[in-house]
């Protein structure tokens, strides 16, 4: 979507806010109940992944614009500092302050959408490297 910016707040704020970059108007906000460390838009669908620190060291998959939680992903034991998306748009790599790198196969990835929708086991595969 053109002219849309998502921003995340820190430990005290805990909000994800959506901004119109042309007008500067805040379009929506959602309280995540946790420090927002990183945000990653899906390459293929209207989905957003947020990574968190205090007090829940997790990732959350959101459906945009409703901001319905589609999944809460736990595994990190400290703040989830960074995220990157795979070239095919299906996997998020997360790096935590717990010195682990985790791979989450959680996004639909365009052409893979039907395959993933039919098999919930594939929806949330996670691998960890330490």
Short mmCIF file of C-alpha atoms in Angstrom, two decimals:
data_model
loop_
_atom_site.label_atom_id
_atom_site.label_comp_id
_atom_site.label_asym_id
_atom_site.label_seq_id
_atom_site.Cartn_x
_atom_site.Cartn_y
_atom_site.Cartn_z
CA UNK A 1 0.00 0.00 0.00
CA UNK A 2 1.42 3.36 -0.98
CA UNK A 3 2.13 6.02 1.62
CA UNK A 4 1.90 3.61 4.57
CA UNK A 5 4.49 3.38 7.34
CA UNK A 6 4.39 1.00 10.31
CA UNK A 7 6.36 1.89 13.45
CA UNK A 8 6.89 0.09 16.74
CA UNK A 9 7.18 1.46 20.24
CA UNK A 10 9.57 0.57 23.03
CA UNK A 11 9.13 -0.95 26.48
CA UNK A 12 6.86 1.82 27.79
CA UNK A 13 4.84 2.40 24.58
CA UNK A 14 4.40 -1.18 23.23
CA UNK A 15 2.33 0.06 20.27
CA UNK A 16 2.44 -0.64 16.55
CA UNK A 17 1.27 2.48 14.73
CA UNK A 18 0.34 2.92 11.09
CA UNK A 19 0.98 6.29 9.46
CA UNK A 20 -0.04 7.99 6.26
CA UNK A 21 3.33 9.33 5.07
CA UNK A 22 1.71 11.99 2.90
CA UNK A 23 -0.42 13.60 5.62
CA UNK A 24 1.45 12.46 8.74
CA UNK A 25 -1.83 11.18 10.19
CA UNK A 26 -1.84 8.13 12.46
CA UNK A 27 -4.29 5.74 10.80
CA UNK A 28 -4.41 2.99 13.44
CA UNK A 29 -2.57 1.64 16.45
CA UNK A 30 -2.55 -1.61 18.37
CA UNK A 31 -1.17 -2.36 21.84
CA UNK A 32 1.10 -5.43 21.61
CA UNK A 33 1.59 -5.64 25.41
CA UNK A 34 5.34 -5.98 24.80
CA UNK A 35 8.34 -3.97 23.55
CA UNK A 36 8.33 -3.86 19.73
CA UNK A 37 11.85 -4.52 18.42
CA UNK A 38 11.32 -5.11 14.69
CA UNK A 39 8.61 -5.14 12.01
CA UNK A 40 8.56 -7.05 8.72
CA UNK A 41 5.86 -6.80 6.02
CA UNK A 42 5.01 -9.93 4.05
CA UNK A 43 6.18 -9.70 0.43
CA UNK A 44 3.02 -11.33 -0.92
CA UNK A 45 0.06 -10.74 1.38
CA UNK A 46 -1.33 -8.20 3.80
CA UNK A 47 0.48 -9.66 6.79
CA UNK A 48 2.90 -8.12 9.25
CA UNK A 49 5.34 -9.86 11.60
CA UNK A 50 6.45 -8.09 14.77
CA UNK A 51 9.30 -9.16 17.03
CA UNK A 52 9.27 -8.38 20.72
CA UNK A 53 11.36 -7.98 23.82
CA UNK A 54 10.26 -7.27 27.39
CA UNK A 55 8.02 -8.77 28.54
CA UNK A 56 7.24 -11.40 25.86
CA UNK A 57 10.24 -12.51 23.79
CA UNK A 58 8.25 -13.65 20.78
CA UNK A 59 7.15 -12.99 17.21
CA UNK A 60 3.55 -12.24 16.28
CA UNK A 61 2.01 -12.72 12.84
CA UNK A 62 -0.75 -10.14 12.22
CA UNK A 63 -3.36 -9.89 9.46
CA UNK A 64 -3.44 -6.33 8.11
CA UNK A 65 -5.49 -4.11 8.29
CA UNK A 66 -7.65 -5.88 10.91
CA UNK A 67 -4.57 -6.54 13.10
CA UNK A 68 -5.96 -9.89 14.16
CA UNK A 69 -3.24 -12.10 15.65
CA UNK A 70 -2.77 -15.08 13.37
CA UNK A 71 0.03 -16.65 15.42
CA UNK A 72 2.20 -16.05 18.48
CA UNK A 73 5.62 -17.65 18.03
CA UNK A 74 7.72 -18.44 21.08
CA UNK A 75 11.18 -19.93 21.36
CA UNK A 76 13.55 -17.05 22.02
CA UNK A 77 14.51 -16.58 25.67
CA UNK A 78 15.58 -12.93 25.30
CA UNK A 79 14.63 -9.96 23.10
CA UNK A 80 14.06 -10.74 19.41
CA UNK A 81 16.25 -8.01 17.96
CA UNK A 82 16.21 -8.49 14.18
CA UNK A 83 14.21 -10.18 11.43
CA UNK A 84 14.71 -10.82 7.72
CA UNK A 85 12.45 -12.44 5.13
CA UNK A 86 13.48 -15.19 2.72
CA UNK A 87 13.54 -14.43 -1.03
CA UNK A 88 10.48 -16.65 -1.62
CA UNK A 89 8.57 -14.77 1.09
CA UNK A 90 7.65 -17.82 3.19
CA UNK A 91 10.22 -17.76 5.98
CA UNK A 92 11.24 -15.24 8.62
CA UNK A 93 14.71 -15.46 10.17
CA UNK A 94 14.89 -13.98 13.66
CA UNK A 95 17.98 -13.13 15.70
CA UNK A 96 17.65 -12.81 19.44
CA UNK A 97 19.66 -11.46 22.32
CA UNK A 98 19.71 -15.09 23.49
CA UNK A 99 22.34 -15.62 20.74
CA UNK A 100 20.08 -17.81 18.62
CA UNK A 101 19.01 -17.55 15.02
CA UNK A 102 15.59 -19.07 14.30
CA UNK A 103 13.79 -19.76 11.04
CA UNK A 104 9.99 -19.60 10.99
CA UNK A 105 8.08 -20.86 7.94
CA UNK A 106 4.96 -18.81 8.65
CA UNK A 107 4.16 -16.66 5.61
CA UNK A 108 2.08 -17.72 2.64
CA UNK A 109 4.62 -16.71 -0.02
CA UNK A 110 2.22 -16.09 -2.89
CA UNK A 111 2.22 -19.35 -4.94
CA UNK A 112 2.76 -21.44 -1.80
CA UNK A 113 -0.44 -20.10 -0.19
CA UNK A 114 -2.72 -23.01 -1.15
CA UNK A 115 -0.11 -25.57 -0.12
CA UNK A 116 0.34 -23.97 3.30
CA UNK A 117 -3.37 -23.38 3.89
CA UNK A 118 -4.10 -27.07 3.43
CA UNK A 119 -1.47 -28.23 5.91
CA UNK A 120 -1.30 -26.54 9.31
CA UNK A 121 1.83 -28.57 10.14
CA UNK A 122 3.74 -26.54 7.51
CA UNK A 123 2.34 -23.23 8.70
CA UNK A 124 4.55 -22.85 11.74
CA UNK A 125 7.72 -24.84 11.25
CA UNK A 126 10.65 -23.49 13.24
CA UNK A 127 14.32 -24.38 13.29
CA UNK A 128 16.90 -22.96 15.66
CA UNK A 129 20.67 -22.46 15.35
CA UNK A 130 22.83 -21.76 18.35
#
